[in-house]
Tab-separated table of C-alpha atoms in Angstrom:
chain	number	residue	atom	x	y	z
A	473	MET	CA	60.722	-66.819	-45.863
A	474	LYS	CA	61.087	-70.778	-45.035
A	475	PHE	CA	60.240	-71.457	-41.938
A	476	PHE	CA	59.888	-74.421	-39.380
A	477	GLN	CA	56.636	-76.693	-38.581
A	478	ILE	CA	56.382	-78.634	-35.505
A	479	ILE	CA	53.833	-81.918	-35.884
A	480	ILE	CA	53.227	-83.610	-33.153
A	481	LEU	CA	51.116	-86.952	-33.328
A	482	CYS	CA	49.177	-87.593	-30.327
A	483	LEU	CA	46.577	-90.385	-29.320
A	484	PHE	CA	47.794	-92.642	-32.051
A	485	ILE	CA	46.604	-96.031	-31.450
A	486	SER	CA	47.876	-98.699	-33.744
A	487	ALA	CA	47.814	-102.631	-34.033
A	488	THR	CA	50.740	-104.425	-34.941
A	489	ALA	CA	50.148	-108.196	-35.083
A	490	THR	CA	52.231	-111.177	-33.885
A	491	SER	CA	53.016	-113.872	-35.982
A	492	GLN	CA	49.799	-116.070	-35.702
A	493	GLU	CA	48.891	-117.206	-38.804
A	494	ASP	CA	47.439	-120.366	-40.275
A	495	GLU	CA	44.944	-121.486	-43.400
A	496	ASN	CA	41.882	-119.770	-42.083
A	497	VAL	CA	43.323	-116.837	-40.188
A	498	THR	CA	45.576	-113.750	-41.007
A	499	VAL	CA	46.800	-111.083	-38.932
A	500	SER	CA	46.118	-107.482	-39.439
A	501	LYS	CA	47.694	-104.179	-38.041
A	502	VAL	CA	45.174	-101.428	-37.737
A	503	SER	CA	45.208	-97.872	-35.977
A	504	PHE	CA	43.191	-94.990	-35.134
A	505	GLY	CA	44.559	-91.640	-33.926
A	506	ILE	CA	44.215	-87.719	-33.679
A	507	ASN	CA	47.137	-85.428	-34.938
A	508	LEU	CA	47.451	-82.079	-33.610
A	509	ASN	CA	49.787	-80.301	-36.537
A	510	SER	CA	51.268	-76.788	-34.850
A	511	TYR	CA	52.859	-74.367	-37.178
A	512	PHE	CA	55.166	-71.715	-36.124
A	513	GLY	CA	57.957	-69.090	-37.090
A	514	GLY	CA	56.820	-66.638	-39.893
A	515	GLU	CA	56.378	-66.481	-43.336
A	516	THR	CA	56.773	-63.047	-45.239
A	517	LEU	CA	54.813	-62.437	-48.543
A	518	TYR	CA	56.097	-60.114	-50.913
A	519	PHE	CA	54.689	-58.087	-54.179
A	520	ASN	CA	56.792	-60.428	-56.578
A	521	GLU	CA	58.831	-63.340	-56.379
A	522	ASN	CA	62.166	-61.419	-56.451
A	523	GLY	CA	61.472	-59.504	-52.889
A	524	GLY	CA	59.830	-56.017	-53.244
A	525	ILE	CA	58.110	-54.349	-50.227
A	526	PRO	CA	56.801	-56.965	-47.928
A	527	ARG	CA	53.100	-57.140	-47.208
A	528	ILE	CA	52.112	-59.634	-44.949
A	529	SER	CA	53.689	-62.159	-42.579
A	530	LEU	CA	51.859	-65.198	-41.455
A	531	GLY	CA	51.896	-66.220	-37.908
A	532	PRO	CA	51.162	-69.465	-35.855
A	533	SER	CA	48.198	-71.881	-36.609
A	534	SER	CA	47.152	-75.304	-35.343
A	535	GLU	CA	45.071	-78.280	-37.052
A	536	PHE	CA	43.792	-81.398	-36.278
A	537	LYS	CA	43.428	-84.965	-37.759
A	538	ILE	CA	41.961	-88.023	-37.469
A	539	THR	CA	44.032	-91.053	-38.896
A	540	ILE	CA	43.424	-94.577	-39.803
A	541	GLN	CA	46.422	-96.938	-40.436
A	542	ASN	CA	46.528	-100.278	-41.914
A	543	SER	CA	49.229	-102.967	-42.785
A	544	ILE	CA	49.914	-103.956	-46.410
A	545	SER	CA	52.595	-106.242	-44.965
A	546	ASP	CA	54.891	-106.669	-41.700
A	547	ARG	CA	57.064	-103.800	-43.316
A	548	LEU	CA	54.871	-101.526	-45.465
A	549	PHE	CA	51.772	-99.486	-43.975
A	550	TYR	CA	49.351	-97.075	-45.532
A	551	LYS	CA	47.714	-94.301	-43.704
A	552	ILE	CA	45.053	-92.025	-44.199
A	553	SER	CA	44.432	-88.864	-42.645
A	554	LEU	CA	41.470	-86.527	-42.533
A	555	PRO	CA	41.418	-82.959	-41.115
A	556	LEU	CA	38.691	-82.026	-38.612
A	557	TYR	CA	39.332	-78.549	-37.857
A	558	ASN	CA	41.931	-75.916	-38.412
A	559	THR	CA	42.409	-72.318	-37.259
A	560	SER	CA	42.333	-69.165	-39.258
A	561	GLN	CA	44.730	-66.220	-38.976
A	562	THR	CA	43.787	-62.381	-38.939
A	563	ILE	CA	46.351	-60.057	-39.693
A	564	ASP	CA	45.850	-56.375	-40.839
A	565	GLN	CA	42.095	-56.914	-41.016
A	566	GLN	CA	42.785	-60.123	-43.268
A	567	LYS	CA	41.421	-63.393	-42.472
A	568	ILE	CA	43.630	-66.307	-44.157
A	569	SER	CA	42.683	-69.689	-43.865
A	570	PHE	CA	45.778	-72.190	-44.436
A	571	ARG	CA	45.454	-75.889	-44.280
A	572	THR	CA	45.925	-79.107	-45.537
A	573	GLY	CA	43.681	-81.692	-46.888
A	574	LEU	CA	43.040	-85.760	-46.938
A	575	ASP	CA	46.518	-87.415	-46.610
A	576	PHE	CA	46.980	-90.424	-48.087
A	577	GLY	CA	50.688	-92.387	-47.879
A	578	PHE	CA	52.990	-95.063	-47.058
A	579	THR	CA	55.562	-95.808	-44.426
A	580	TYR	CA	58.044	-98.475	-45.042
A	581	ILE	CA	59.874	-100.157	-41.919
A	582	PRO	CA	62.787	-102.586	-42.531
A	583	LYS	CA	62.732	-105.924	-41.019
A	584	LEU	CA	65.779	-105.879	-38.297
A	585	GLU	CA	66.063	-107.644	-35.311
A	586	ALA	CA	66.504	-104.556	-33.386
A	587	ARG	CA	64.712	-102.278	-30.989
A	588	ILE	CA	65.896	-99.226	-32.736
A	589	LYS	CA	64.719	-99.088	-36.529
A	590	PRO	CA	64.838	-96.623	-39.435
A	591	PHE	CA	61.874	-95.538	-41.383
A	592	LEU	CA	60.854	-93.766	-44.499
A	593	ALA	CA	57.128	-91.895	-44.699
A	594	VAL	CA	55.938	-90.641	-48.219
A	595	ALA	CA	52.544	-88.787	-48.221
A	596	PHE	CA	50.165	-87.058	-50.969
A	597	THR	CA	47.952	-84.563	-49.609
A	598	THR	CA	46.462	-81.144	-50.833
A	599	LEU	CA	47.341	-77.786	-49.310
A	600	ASN	CA	44.533	-75.218	-49.268
A	601	TYR	CA	44.829	-71.236	-49.157
A	602	GLU	CA	41.797	-69.224	-48.685
A	603	HIS	CA	41.677	-65.651	-48.459
A	604	ILE	CA	38.151	-64.611	-46.887
A	605	ASN	CA	38.353	-61.286	-47.024
A	606	GLY	CA	40.419	-59.022	-49.380
A	607	PHE	CA	42.165	-55.611	-48.836
A	608	ARG	CA	38.991	-53.525	-50.010
A	609	PRO	CA	35.786	-53.859	-48.837
A	610	ASN	CA	33.811	-57.056	-50.110
A	611	SER	CA	36.716	-58.023	-52.402
A	612	TYR	CA	37.623	-61.825	-52.605
A	613	GLY	CA	41.044	-63.345	-52.943
A	614	PRO	CA	41.554	-67.276	-53.969
A	615	LYS	CA	40.570	-70.265	-52.889
A	616	ILE	CA	43.597	-72.588	-54.264
A	617	THR	CA	44.446	-75.783	-53.965
A	618	ARG	CA	47.996	-77.572	-54.468
A	619	ILE	CA	49.438	-81.057	-54.271
A	620	ASN	CA	51.891	-81.400	-51.565
A	621	VAL	CA	54.483	-84.019	-51.213
A	622	PRO	CA	56.031	-84.536	-47.528
A	623	ILE	CA	58.555	-86.880	-46.951
A	624	THR	CA	59.721	-88.002	-43.529
A	625	ILE	CA	62.971	-90.136	-42.507
A	626	GLY	CA	63.323	-91.092	-38.763
A	627	LEU	CA	63.750	-93.913	-36.190
A	628	SER	CA	61.244	-96.102	-34.746
A	629	PHE	CA	61.790	-97.213	-31.222
A	630	SER	CA	60.039	-100.639	-30.151
A	631	PHE	CA	59.037	-101.550	-26.830
A	632	SER	CA	56.996	-104.392	-25.486
A	633	ASN	CA	53.403	-103.852	-27.335
A	634	SER	CA	54.469	-100.292	-28.231
A	635	ARG	CA	56.539	-98.054	-30.629
A	636	LEU	CA	57.732	-94.442	-30.549
A	637	MET	CA	58.482	-92.750	-34.064
A	638	ALA	CA	60.183	-89.776	-34.194
A	639	GLY	CA	61.260	-88.143	-37.495
A	640	LEU	CA	62.292	-85.253	-39.785
A	641	ASN	CA	59.621	-83.846	-42.346
A	642	TYR	CA	60.057	-81.955	-45.167
A	643	ASN	CA	58.273	-80.656	-48.244
A	644	THR	CA	57.990	-77.983	-50.790
A	645	TYR	CA	55.433	-76.422	-52.442
A	646	LYS	CA	53.992	-73.287	-54.403
A	647	HIS	CA	52.693	-70.524	-52.321
A	648	PHE	CA	49.801	-68.264	-53.944
A	649	TYR	CA	48.681	-65.069	-52.874
A	650	TYR	CA	46.079	-62.272	-53.605
A	651	TYR	CA	47.348	-58.561	-53.560
A	652	GLY	CA	44.240	-56.243	-54.255
A	653	SER	CA	43.144	-54.243	-56.854
A	654	ASN	CA	46.830	-53.273	-58.267
A	655	PHE	CA	48.382	-56.836	-57.862
A	656	ALA	CA	47.728	-59.944	-58.994
A	657	SER	CA	48.630	-63.662	-57.622
A	658	PHE	CA	52.139	-64.406	-57.556
A	659	GLY	CA	53.677	-67.884	-56.892
A	660	THR	CA	56.815	-68.474	-54.915
A	661	ASP	CA	58.564	-71.933	-53.840
A	662	VAL	CA	58.346	-72.468	-50.194
A	663	GLY	CA	60.242	-75.403	-48.326
A	664	ARG	CA	59.123	-76.585	-44.673
A	665	PHE	CA	60.439	-78.643	-42.130
A	666	SER	CA	59.048	-80.283	-39.206
A	667	ILE	CA	59.585	-82.859	-36.287
A	668	SER	CA	56.940	-85.801	-36.247
A	669	LEU	CA	56.387	-87.510	-33.077
A	670	SER	CA	53.948	-90.348	-32.870
A	671	SER	CA	53.033	-92.789	-30.075
A	672	VAL	CA	51.896	-96.832	-31.346
A	673	TYR	CA	50.445	-98.977	-29.115
A	674	ASP	CA	50.304	-102.768	-30.591
A	675	PHE	CA	47.273	-105.592	-30.387
A	676	ASN	CA	45.958	-108.440	-32.777
A	677	TYR	CA	43.192	-108.267	-35.003
A	678	ASN	CA	42.386	-111.630	-36.937
A	679	ASN	CA	40.615	-111.887	-39.963
A	680	SER	CA	39.514	-114.809	-42.349
A	681	LYS	CA	41.389	-115.422	-45.673
A	682	THR	CA	39.525	-115.548	-48.847
A	683	THR	CA	39.802	-118.664	-50.804
A	684	LYS	CA	37.738	-117.924	-53.641
A	685	PRO	CA	38.864	-118.543	-57.472
A	686	ILE	CA	40.481	-115.522	-59.168
A	687	ASN	CA	37.730	-115.210	-61.493
A	688	ASP	CA	35.399	-115.077	-58.718
A	689	VAL	CA	37.216	-112.638	-56.535
A	690	LEU	CA	35.938	-109.765	-58.275
A	691	SER	CA	32.601	-110.713	-59.063
A	692	GLY	CA	29.658	-109.284	-57.131
A	693	LEU	CA	27.736	-106.203	-56.038
A	694	TYR	CA	30.178	-103.522	-54.980
A	695	PHE	CA	30.137	-100.055	-53.146
A	696	SER	CA	33.120	-98.004	-53.423
A	697	SER	CA	34.523	-94.555	-52.689
A	698	SER	CA	37.231	-92.514	-54.166
A	699	ALA	CA	39.400	-89.541	-53.444
A	700	ILE	CA	40.371	-87.644	-56.361
A	701	ILE	CA	42.913	-84.716	-57.175
A	702	THR	CA	41.887	-83.180	-60.801
A	703	ASN	CA	44.530	-81.011	-62.446
A	704	TRP	CA	42.562	-78.763	-64.740
A	705	VAL	CA	45.404	-78.514	-67.357
A	706	ARG	CA	44.066	-76.097	-69.722
A	707	LEU	CA	41.788	-73.221	-68.718
A	708	SER	CA	41.801	-71.052	-71.905
A	709	ASP	CA	41.572	-67.142	-72.200
A	710	PHE	CA	38.287	-65.866	-73.160
A	711	ASN	CA	37.870	-65.069	-76.826
A	712	GLN	CA	37.775	-61.306	-76.795
A	713	THR	CA	39.635	-58.130	-77.415
A	714	ASP	CA	39.709	-57.198	-73.744
A	715	ASN	CA	43.070	-58.639	-72.428
A	716	THR	CA	42.256	-57.125	-68.807
A	717	ARG	CA	40.075	-60.054	-68.314
A	718	LYS	CA	40.902	-63.730	-68.779
A	719	PHE	CA	40.393	-66.834	-67.114
A	720	ILE	CA	44.184	-67.796	-66.149
A	721	SER	CA	45.287	-70.462	-68.732
A	722	LYS	CA	48.054	-71.964	-65.885
A	723	PRO	CA	47.267	-75.621	-64.264
A	724	ASN	CA	44.727	-75.580	-61.348
A	725	PHE	CA	44.013	-78.491	-58.963
A	726	SER	CA	40.847	-79.436	-57.392
A	727	PHE	CA	39.966	-82.267	-54.787
A	728	SER	CA	36.706	-84.208	-54.484
A	729	PRO	CA	35.207	-87.450	-53.385
A	730	GLU	CA	33.887	-89.695	-55.823
A	731	PHE	CA	31.212	-92.547	-54.957
A	732	ASN	CA	30.517	-95.841	-57.269
A	733	ILE	CA	27.934	-98.494	-57.048
A	734	GLY	CA	27.653	-101.456	-59.739
A	735	LEU	CA	28.451	-104.907	-60.464
A	736	GLY	CA	31.100	-107.329	-60.974
A	737	VAL	CA	30.929	-110.229	-63.292
A	738	ASP	CA	34.209	-112.310	-64.020
A	739	MET	CA	37.008	-109.619	-64.290
A	740	TRP	CA	34.272	-106.997	-65.723
A	741	ASP	CA	32.988	-103.930	-63.394
A	742	ILE	CA	29.983	-102.026	-64.616
A	743	GLY	CA	28.674	-99.113	-62.329
A	744	ILE	CA	27.356	-95.768	-61.828
A	745	ASN	CA	29.463	-92.933	-60.387
A	746	TYR	CA	28.606	-89.638	-58.614
A	747	ARG	CA	31.075	-86.713	-58.154
A	748	LYS	CA	31.187	-82.643	-57.691
A	749	GLU	CA	34.409	-80.689	-57.899
A	750	LYS	CA	35.066	-77.229	-58.234
A	751	THR	CA	38.267	-74.845	-58.968
A	752	SER	CA	38.967	-71.275	-58.636
A	753	THR	CA	41.346	-68.330	-59.656
A	754	SER	CA	41.993	-64.928	-58.954
A	755	SER	CA	43.439	-62.109	-60.798
A	756	PHE	CA	43.361	-58.483	-59.718
A	757	ASP	CA	39.796	-57.749	-58.803
A	758	VAL	CA	38.213	-60.968	-60.608
A	759	LEU	CA	37.314	-64.123	-58.800
A	760	GLN	CA	36.330	-67.217	-61.407
A	761	GLU	CA	35.064	-70.182	-60.018
A	762	LEU	CA	34.484	-73.242	-62.470
A	763	SER	CA	32.465	-76.334	-60.977
A	764	ARG	CA	31.212	-79.605	-62.530
A	765	THR	CA	28.865	-81.925	-61.225
A	766	SER	CA	28.766	-85.398	-62.950
A	767	ILE	CA	26.908	-88.780	-62.866
A	768	GLY	CA	28.259	-91.466	-65.257
A	769	ILE	CA	28.663	-95.104	-66.189
A	770	GLU	CA	31.960	-96.740	-65.622
A	771	LEU	CA	32.838	-100.279	-67.460
A	772	ARG	CA	35.989	-101.634	-66.267
A	773	ARG	CA	37.947	-104.873	-67.492
A	774	SER	CA	40.633	-106.179	-64.840
A	775	PHE	CA	43.221	-108.234	-65.533
A	776	ASN	CA	45.298	-110.968	-63.194
A	777	PHE	CA	48.843	-112.291	-63.434
A	778	LYS	CA	48.479	-114.684	-60.874
A	779	SER	CA	48.874	-112.302	-57.786
A	780	GLN	CA	46.863	-109.998	-55.634
A	781	PHE	CA	47.508	-107.210	-57.956
A	782	TYR	CA	45.018	-106.698	-60.693
A	783	PRO	CA	45.604	-104.000	-63.499
A	784	PHE	CA	42.580	-102.418	-65.275
A	785	VAL	CA	41.672	-100.081	-67.785
A	786	ALA	CA	38.372	-98.265	-67.884
A	787	VAL	CA	35.941	-96.089	-70.005
A	788	ASN	CA	33.344	-93.579	-68.303
A	789	PRO	CA	30.917	-91.494	-70.175
A	790	ALA	CA	29.206	-89.012	-67.884
A	791	TYR	CA	26.589	-86.466	-68.022
A	792	SER	CA	28.196	-83.042	-66.562
A	793	ARG	CA	26.830	-79.938	-65.535
A	794	LEU	CA	29.351	-76.979	-65.838
A	795	THR	CA	28.630	-73.844	-63.769
A	796	PHE	CA	30.754	-70.573	-64.546
A	797	HIS	CA	30.860	-68.028	-61.873
A	798	GLU	CA	32.625	-64.359	-62.053
A	799	ASN	CA	32.791	-61.687	-59.471
A	800	TYR	CA	34.293	-58.574	-61.577
A	801	TYR	CA	34.551	-55.760	-59.274
A	802	ASN	CA	31.882	-56.965	-57.140
A	803	ILE	CA	29.544	-57.674	-60.139
A	804	GLY	CA	28.487	-61.144	-60.287
A	805	ASN	CA	27.698	-63.390	-63.117
A	806	MET	CA	26.953	-66.887	-63.216
A	807	VAL	CA	26.501	-69.320	-66.357
A	808	SER	CA	25.511	-73.045	-66.495
A	809	SER	CA	25.731	-75.716	-69.091
A	810	ASN	CA	25.230	-79.328	-69.760
A	811	LYS	CA	27.924	-81.386	-71.251
A	812	LEU	CA	28.486	-85.324	-72.189
A	813	SER	CA	31.987	-86.266	-71.340
A	814	PHE	CA	34.289	-88.866	-71.473
A	815	ARG	CA	36.742	-90.349	-69.198
A	816	GLY	CA	39.254	-93.083	-69.658
A	817	LYS	CA	41.205	-94.507	-66.732
A	818	VAL	CA	44.166	-96.998	-66.167
A	819	GLY	CA	45.397	-98.318	-62.733
A	820	ILE	CA	46.107	-101.153	-60.687
A	821	GLU	CA	44.031	-102.812	-57.566
A	822	TYR	CA	44.889	-104.729	-54.832
A	823	PHE	CA	42.505	-107.401	-53.368
A	824	PRO	CA	41.918	-108.655	-51.095
A	825	LEU	CA	43.139	-106.410	-47.971
A	826	LYS	CA	43.508	-107.774	-44.828
A	827	TYR	CA	39.811	-107.163	-44.088
A	828	LYS	CA	37.213	-109.678	-46.160
A	829	ASN	CA	36.297	-108.344	-49.673
A	830	ILE	CA	37.528	-105.046	-49.234
A	831	SER	CA	40.040	-104.082	-51.941
A	832	ILE	CA	42.483	-100.770	-52.455
A	833	SER	CA	43.166	-99.179	-55.490
A	834	SER	CA	44.681	-96.139	-57.134
A	835	ALA	CA	44.147	-94.815	-61.031
A	836	ILE	CA	44.923	-91.919	-63.362
A	837	SER	CA	42.445	-90.676	-65.811
A	838	TYR	CA	42.134	-88.292	-68.714
A	839	THR	CA	38.993	-86.566	-69.520
A	840	MET	CA	38.441	-85.224	-73.192
A	841	PRO	CA	38.057	-81.541	-73.770
A	842	LEU	CA	35.104	-79.571	-72.832
A	843	LYS	CA	33.595	-75.967	-73.831
A	844	LEU	CA	31.543	-73.705	-71.910
A	845	GLU	CA	30.068	-70.977	-73.638
A	846	ILE	CA	29.866	-67.688	-71.472
A	847	THR	CA	28.042	-65.587	-74.376
A	848	GLU	CA	28.541	-65.471	-77.982
A	849	ASN	CA	31.847	-64.582	-78.390
A	850	LYS	CA	33.283	-65.828	-74.946
A	851	ASN	CA	34.097	-69.481	-74.032
A	852	ILE	CA	36.355	-71.640	-71.552
A	853	ASN	CA	38.010	-74.539	-73.421
A	854	PHE	CA	39.275	-77.248	-70.857
A	855	THR	CA	40.446	-80.612	-70.138
A	856	SER	CA	41.820	-82.355	-67.048
A	857	ILE	CA	43.926	-85.181	-65.562
A	858	GLU	CA	43.008	-87.032	-62.675
A	859	PHE	CA	44.774	-88.927	-59.902
A	860	ASN	CA	42.536	-91.325	-58.072
A	861	ILE	CA	45.059	-91.513	-55.067
A	862	ILE	CA	42.804	-93.820	-53.277
A	863	GLU	CA	39.905	-95.973	-53.756
A	864	LEU	CA	38.141	-98.296	-51.229
A	865	LYS	CA	35.733	-100.921	-52.836
A	866	TYR	CA	33.614	-103.348	-50.888
A	867	ARG	CA	32.265	-106.596	-52.703
A	868	LEU	CA	29.261	-108.519	-51.545
A	869	ASN	CA	30.522	-111.784	-52.775
């Protein structure tokens, strides 16, 4: 069943600048805040997508997030929210963790000479379900991550040095759950509404502009961190005749950070990156996890069309350690293997931000297929598409 969600955004401090700007000073809008997300209502989960006997109903839960916001222009803002704490629910002796992950989104407010202005906000986030204990002793449910795209439409009320923003939020996602030894995981489309409120305080923050030539802008030693969502687009079945044990082949998502250090020369970047990620799935009494730890070299070529936007292409050979863990009727099995992987990437970078020497970029990448041999007659073949939703890079130039 669909149910409503109220989001209360509190302690939301923002910087909205005046029109002060000259050749050496530019104006920034920066904000910091704490969000309280409160879910209420109820959602009944069934044995199958068409109804059936109801098994469990979710109750209220809460979630706290810290938010950082900055302005791209006087109309467009980007926002990052990081969860700090979330509550779990215990229903029918089952402990369920239900939470969202890192949010990254944009807010657009049109330039109107009015105190009340409409706004549109779109965000990208992850939605995580974790069934901590199953229907039988020592059994496990899935740890599943799905991409969620909430959209908010509302009104912004402007006062002296402050704003009040109120909107209606809607998002839809796929809900998965684990039903124990005689039932598999099923997916149900779920829609959610929420009412969002935010209180914003405005102040000025001035920064120096960059005056370097285009070819020198992307040069120098750099450090970067990224937030990446990986779509494991193919998790193949085991090569065996026992059809009761398969690694589920439908797409699965994982969320992971990536860190990079390197050197930029002219419009070329070469650096070393590190990332650790994990995905899991569950079917009947089988819990299977696949993790990948990678360290590699990224070679990037940027292009410029006389603007602050730099499209780029990159190749990333990496040394990866793959680990497969299976819990089959409480009997554990773990296999590891070292592989050489290749990743291709295309994206766009915006440089500089209002803060000197900091750039922001997004990209999409594809990793060539890899094979993990479980035994002589069983293996997993997979490939992945990755969405680098945000990368923040600081250059020492």
